[in-house]
Short mmCIF file of C-alpha atoms in Angstrom, two decimals:
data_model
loop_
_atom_site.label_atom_id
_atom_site.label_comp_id
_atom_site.label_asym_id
_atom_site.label_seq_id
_atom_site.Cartn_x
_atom_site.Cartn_y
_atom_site.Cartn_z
CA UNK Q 13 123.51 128.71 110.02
CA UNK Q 14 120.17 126.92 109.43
CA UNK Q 15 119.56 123.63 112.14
CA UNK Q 16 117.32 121.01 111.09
CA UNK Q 17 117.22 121.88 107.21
CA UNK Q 18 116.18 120.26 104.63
CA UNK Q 19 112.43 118.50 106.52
CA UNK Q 20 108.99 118.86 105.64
CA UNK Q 21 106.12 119.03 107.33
CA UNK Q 22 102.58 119.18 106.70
CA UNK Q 23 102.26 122.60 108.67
CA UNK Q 24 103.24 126.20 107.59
CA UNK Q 25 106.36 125.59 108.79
CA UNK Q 26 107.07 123.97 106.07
CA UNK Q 27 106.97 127.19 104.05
CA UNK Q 28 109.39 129.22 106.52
CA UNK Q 29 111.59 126.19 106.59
CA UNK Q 30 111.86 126.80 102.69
CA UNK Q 31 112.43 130.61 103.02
CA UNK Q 32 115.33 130.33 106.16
CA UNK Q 33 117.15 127.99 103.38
CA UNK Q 34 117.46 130.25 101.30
CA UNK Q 35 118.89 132.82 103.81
CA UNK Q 36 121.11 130.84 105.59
CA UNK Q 37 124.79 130.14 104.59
CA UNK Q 38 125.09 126.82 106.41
CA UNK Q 39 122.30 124.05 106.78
CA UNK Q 40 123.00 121.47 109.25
CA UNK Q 41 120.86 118.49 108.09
CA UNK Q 42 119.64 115.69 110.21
CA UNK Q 43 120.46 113.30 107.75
CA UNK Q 44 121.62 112.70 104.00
CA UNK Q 45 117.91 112.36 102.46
CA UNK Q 46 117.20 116.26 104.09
CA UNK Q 47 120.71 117.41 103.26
CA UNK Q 48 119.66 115.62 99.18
CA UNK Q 49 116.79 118.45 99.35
CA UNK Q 50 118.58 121.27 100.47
CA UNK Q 51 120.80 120.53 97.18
CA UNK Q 52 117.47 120.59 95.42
CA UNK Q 53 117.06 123.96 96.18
CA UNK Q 54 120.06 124.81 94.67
CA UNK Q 55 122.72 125.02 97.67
CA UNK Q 56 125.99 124.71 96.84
CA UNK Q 57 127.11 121.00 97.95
CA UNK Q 58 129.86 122.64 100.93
CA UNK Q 59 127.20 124.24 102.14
CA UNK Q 60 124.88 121.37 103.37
CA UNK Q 61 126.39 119.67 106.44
CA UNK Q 62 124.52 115.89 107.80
CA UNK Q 63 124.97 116.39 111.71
CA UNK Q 64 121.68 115.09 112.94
CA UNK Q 65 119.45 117.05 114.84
CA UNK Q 66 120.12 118.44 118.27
CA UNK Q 67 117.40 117.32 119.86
CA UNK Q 68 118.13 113.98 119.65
CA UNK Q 69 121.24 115.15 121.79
CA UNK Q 70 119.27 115.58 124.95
CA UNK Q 71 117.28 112.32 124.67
CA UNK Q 72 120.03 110.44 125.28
CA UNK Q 73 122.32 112.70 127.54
CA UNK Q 74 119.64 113.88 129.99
CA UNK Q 75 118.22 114.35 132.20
CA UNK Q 76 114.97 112.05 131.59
CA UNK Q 77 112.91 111.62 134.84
CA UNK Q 78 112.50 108.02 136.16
CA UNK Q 79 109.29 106.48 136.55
CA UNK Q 80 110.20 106.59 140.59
CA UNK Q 81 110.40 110.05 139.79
CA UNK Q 82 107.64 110.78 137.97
CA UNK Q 83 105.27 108.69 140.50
CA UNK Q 84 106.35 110.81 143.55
CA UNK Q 85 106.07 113.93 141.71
CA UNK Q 86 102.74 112.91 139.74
CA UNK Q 87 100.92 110.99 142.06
CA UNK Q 88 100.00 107.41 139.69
CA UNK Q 89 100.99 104.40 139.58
CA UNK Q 90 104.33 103.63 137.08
CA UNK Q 91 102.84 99.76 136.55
CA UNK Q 92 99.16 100.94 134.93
CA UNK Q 93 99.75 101.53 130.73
CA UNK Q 94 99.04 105.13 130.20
CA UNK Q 95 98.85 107.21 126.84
CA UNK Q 96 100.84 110.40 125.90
CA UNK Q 97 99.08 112.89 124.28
CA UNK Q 98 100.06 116.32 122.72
CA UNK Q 99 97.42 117.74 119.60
CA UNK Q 100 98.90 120.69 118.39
CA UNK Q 101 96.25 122.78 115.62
CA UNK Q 102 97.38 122.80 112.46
CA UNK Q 103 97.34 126.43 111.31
CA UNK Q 104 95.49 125.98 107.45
CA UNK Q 105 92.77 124.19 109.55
CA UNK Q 106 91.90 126.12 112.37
CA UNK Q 107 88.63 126.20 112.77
CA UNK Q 108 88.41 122.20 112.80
CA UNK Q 109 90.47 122.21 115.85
CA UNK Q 110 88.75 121.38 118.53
CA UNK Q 111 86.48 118.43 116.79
CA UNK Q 112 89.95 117.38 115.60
CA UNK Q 113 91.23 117.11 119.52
CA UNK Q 114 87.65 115.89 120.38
CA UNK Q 115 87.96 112.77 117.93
CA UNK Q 116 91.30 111.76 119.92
CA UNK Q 117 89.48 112.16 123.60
CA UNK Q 118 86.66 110.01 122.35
CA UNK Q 119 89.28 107.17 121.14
CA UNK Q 120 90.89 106.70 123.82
CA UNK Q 121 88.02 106.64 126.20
CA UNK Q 122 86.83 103.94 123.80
CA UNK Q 123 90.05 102.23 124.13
CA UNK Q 124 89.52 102.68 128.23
CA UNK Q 125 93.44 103.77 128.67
CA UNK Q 126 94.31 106.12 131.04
CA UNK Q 127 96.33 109.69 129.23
CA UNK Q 128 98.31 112.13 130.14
CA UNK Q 129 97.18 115.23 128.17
CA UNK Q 130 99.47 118.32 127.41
CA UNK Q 131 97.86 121.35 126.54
CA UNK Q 132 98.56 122.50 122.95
CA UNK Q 133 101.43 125.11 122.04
CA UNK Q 134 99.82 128.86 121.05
CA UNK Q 135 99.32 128.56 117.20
CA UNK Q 136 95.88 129.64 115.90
CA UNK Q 137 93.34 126.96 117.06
CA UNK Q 138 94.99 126.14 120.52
CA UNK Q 139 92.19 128.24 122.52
CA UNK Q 140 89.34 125.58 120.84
CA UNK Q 141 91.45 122.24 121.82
CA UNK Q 142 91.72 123.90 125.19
CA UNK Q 143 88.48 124.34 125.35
CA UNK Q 144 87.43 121.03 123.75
CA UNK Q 145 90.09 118.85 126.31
CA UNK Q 146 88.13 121.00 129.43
CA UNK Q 147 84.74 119.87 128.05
CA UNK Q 148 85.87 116.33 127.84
CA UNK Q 149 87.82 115.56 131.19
CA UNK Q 150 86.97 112.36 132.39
CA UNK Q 151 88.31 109.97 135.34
CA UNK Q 152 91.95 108.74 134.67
CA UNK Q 153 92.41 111.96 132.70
CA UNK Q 154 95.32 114.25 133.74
CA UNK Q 155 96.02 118.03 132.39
CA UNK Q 156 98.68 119.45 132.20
CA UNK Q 157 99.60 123.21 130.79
CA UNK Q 158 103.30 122.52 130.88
CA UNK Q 159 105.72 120.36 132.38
CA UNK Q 160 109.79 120.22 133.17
CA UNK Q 161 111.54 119.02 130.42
CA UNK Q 162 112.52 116.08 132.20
CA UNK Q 163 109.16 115.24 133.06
CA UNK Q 164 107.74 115.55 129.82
CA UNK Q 165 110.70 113.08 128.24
CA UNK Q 166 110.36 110.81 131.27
CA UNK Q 167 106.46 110.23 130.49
CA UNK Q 168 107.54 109.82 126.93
CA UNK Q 169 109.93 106.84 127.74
CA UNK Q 170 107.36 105.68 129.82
CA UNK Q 171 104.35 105.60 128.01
CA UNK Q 172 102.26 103.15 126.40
CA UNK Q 173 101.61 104.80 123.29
CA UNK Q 174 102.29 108.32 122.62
CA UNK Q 175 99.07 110.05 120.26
CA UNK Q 176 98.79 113.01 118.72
CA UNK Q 177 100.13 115.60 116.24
CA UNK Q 178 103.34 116.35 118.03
CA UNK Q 179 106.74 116.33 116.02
CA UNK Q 180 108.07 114.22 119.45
CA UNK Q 181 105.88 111.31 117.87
CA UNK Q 182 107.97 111.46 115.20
CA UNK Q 183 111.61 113.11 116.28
CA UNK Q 184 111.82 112.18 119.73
CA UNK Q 185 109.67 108.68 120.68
CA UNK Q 186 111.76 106.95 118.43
CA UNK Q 187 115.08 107.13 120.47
CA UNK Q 188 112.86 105.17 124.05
CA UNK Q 189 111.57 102.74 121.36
CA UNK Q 190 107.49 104.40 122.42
CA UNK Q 191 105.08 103.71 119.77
CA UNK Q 192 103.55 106.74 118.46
CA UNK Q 193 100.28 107.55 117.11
CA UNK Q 194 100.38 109.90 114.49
CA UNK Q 195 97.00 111.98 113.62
CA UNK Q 196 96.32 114.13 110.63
CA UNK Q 197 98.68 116.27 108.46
CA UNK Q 198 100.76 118.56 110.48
CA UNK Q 199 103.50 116.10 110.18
CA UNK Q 200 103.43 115.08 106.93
CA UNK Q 201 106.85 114.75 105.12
CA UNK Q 202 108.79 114.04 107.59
CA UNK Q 203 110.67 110.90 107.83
CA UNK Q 204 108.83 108.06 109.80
CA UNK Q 205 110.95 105.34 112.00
CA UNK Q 206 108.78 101.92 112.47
CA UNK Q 207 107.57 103.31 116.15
CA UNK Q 208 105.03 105.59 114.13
CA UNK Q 209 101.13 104.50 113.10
CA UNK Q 210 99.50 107.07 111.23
CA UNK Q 211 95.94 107.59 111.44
CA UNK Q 212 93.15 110.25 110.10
CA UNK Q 213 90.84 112.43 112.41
CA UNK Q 214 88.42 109.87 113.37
CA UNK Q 215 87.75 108.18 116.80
CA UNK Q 216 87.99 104.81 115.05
CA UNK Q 217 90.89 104.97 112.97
CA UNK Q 218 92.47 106.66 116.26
CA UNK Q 219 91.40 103.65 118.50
CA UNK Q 220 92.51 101.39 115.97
CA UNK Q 221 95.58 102.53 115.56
CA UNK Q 222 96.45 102.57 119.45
CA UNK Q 223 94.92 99.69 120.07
CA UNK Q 224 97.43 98.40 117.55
CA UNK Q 225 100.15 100.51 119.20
CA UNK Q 226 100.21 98.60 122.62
CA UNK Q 227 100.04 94.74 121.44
CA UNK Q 228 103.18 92.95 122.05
CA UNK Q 229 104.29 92.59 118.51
CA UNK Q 230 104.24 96.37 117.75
CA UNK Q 231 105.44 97.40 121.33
CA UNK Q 232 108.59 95.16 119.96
CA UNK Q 233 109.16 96.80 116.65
CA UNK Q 234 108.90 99.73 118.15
CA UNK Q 235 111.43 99.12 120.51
CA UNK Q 236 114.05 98.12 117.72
CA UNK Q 237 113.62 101.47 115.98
CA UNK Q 238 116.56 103.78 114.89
CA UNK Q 239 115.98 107.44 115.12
CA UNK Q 240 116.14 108.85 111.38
CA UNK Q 241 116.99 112.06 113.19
CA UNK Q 242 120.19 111.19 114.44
CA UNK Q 243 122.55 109.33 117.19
CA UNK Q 244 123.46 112.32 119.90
CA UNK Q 245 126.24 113.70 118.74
CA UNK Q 246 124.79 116.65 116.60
CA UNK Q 247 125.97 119.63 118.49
CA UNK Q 248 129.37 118.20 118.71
CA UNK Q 249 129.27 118.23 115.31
CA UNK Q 250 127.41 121.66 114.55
CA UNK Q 251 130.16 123.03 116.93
CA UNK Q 252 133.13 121.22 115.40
CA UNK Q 253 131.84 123.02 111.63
CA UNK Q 254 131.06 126.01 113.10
CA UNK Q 255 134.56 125.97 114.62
CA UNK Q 256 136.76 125.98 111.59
CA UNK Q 257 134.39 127.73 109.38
CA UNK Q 258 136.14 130.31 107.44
CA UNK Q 259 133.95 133.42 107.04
CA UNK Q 260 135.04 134.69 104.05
CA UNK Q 261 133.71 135.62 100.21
CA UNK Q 262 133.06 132.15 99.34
CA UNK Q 263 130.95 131.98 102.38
CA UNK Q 264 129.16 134.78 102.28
CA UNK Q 265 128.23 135.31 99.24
CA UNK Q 266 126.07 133.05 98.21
CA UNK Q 267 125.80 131.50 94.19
CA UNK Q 268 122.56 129.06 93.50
CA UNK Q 269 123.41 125.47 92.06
CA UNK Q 270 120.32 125.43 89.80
#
């Protein structure tokens, strides 16, 4: 059984997305335009199910840290507008990583807003954003190489603006309402709810996009979004299936709908 089928992205994932399809006997779509491509690739119709993504589950079941919370544990101030940031590399373009990442420090110190940075996950070209985000710490920057679950989902509700690369832009930020600025490619494809801004690699299309991002008017469109990736009931649903699904034949052996 295949979670999450039937999205694109702009990364290689993409690619193994494409491949697991094919494998997998089940596909548990996030919604009916990614369960409409997993037909497309010539699944039989029974075998695409729309349950929404799990994800989306936790976001609104918990736990999500409080700002209370998050002050004691974090030492700022809730009240002071702060960004999100998470810049993943994007594998095809690894060696631009870190004057990628650089572009987005540079914006927001021209925007003057204070950011929590995470430190990228480990896919070829994280070691040069590291790098790059040590070289460019400045005051009302804070670092951090992981964080509680909780934590990191409470700062999401919380934020200003959330900026980067980061599927949560795009899959999570949209269930708190956060606006989200998303840079470059590596999500490319995937479905967009009104929180999201896209902008390119440069420190003024960045800056101009957040300083878009935290006027009134967008904070309030953002806030009206509906998550394309679901309401929080997908594992319900992906256990209900999985429940009464008869292993058998038809199942298992797998005919393509070309």
């Amino acid at each position: 059984a295949h979670i999450q089928a039937g999205e694109l992205t702009g990364n290689v994932d993409g690619t193994v997305r494409h491949a697991i399809t094919k494998l997998a006997h089940i596909h548990f779509a996030a919604n009916d335009e990614f369960a409409q491509r997993v037909l497309r690739l010539g699944e039989q119709p029974f075998r695409a199910v729309v349950s929404g993504a799990p994800l989306v589950d936790e976001l609104i079941a918990g736990p999500v840290a409080t700002a209370d919370e998050l002050a004691a544990r974090h030492r700022f101030d809730p009240h002071v507008p702060f960004a999100l940031v998470v810049q993943h590399p994007v594998t095809e373009e690894e060696e631009a990583s870190g004057a990628q990442v650089a572009e987005t420090v540079h914006a927001l110190a021209e925007v003057d807003l204070p950011a929590f940075f995470i430190y990228p996950n480990a896919d070829a070209g994280s070691e040069a954003i590291r790098i790059e985000l040590d070289r460019l710490r400045r005051p009302g920057f804070r670092f951090f190489r992981n964080l509680p679950r909780a934590d990191y989902l409470g700062l999401m509700k919380q934020a200003a603006v959330m900026v980067g690369n980061s599927s949560s832009g795009v899959m999570e930020a949209p269930s708190f309402g956060t606006p989200a600025v998303n840079i470059g490619r590596r999500q490319t494809g995937r479905m967009q709810a009104s929180n999201v801004i896209n902008a390119d690699y440069d420190r003024h299309s960045i800056a101009a996009a957040i300083r878009k991002a935290v006027t009134d008017e967008f904070r309030r469109e953002a806030s009206l979004a509906t998550n394309p990736y679901g309401d929080g009931m997908a594992s319900s649903r992906i256990v209900e299936t999985l429940r009464n699904l008869e292993i058998d034949g038809t199942l298992l052996n797998k005919e393509m709908a070309y």
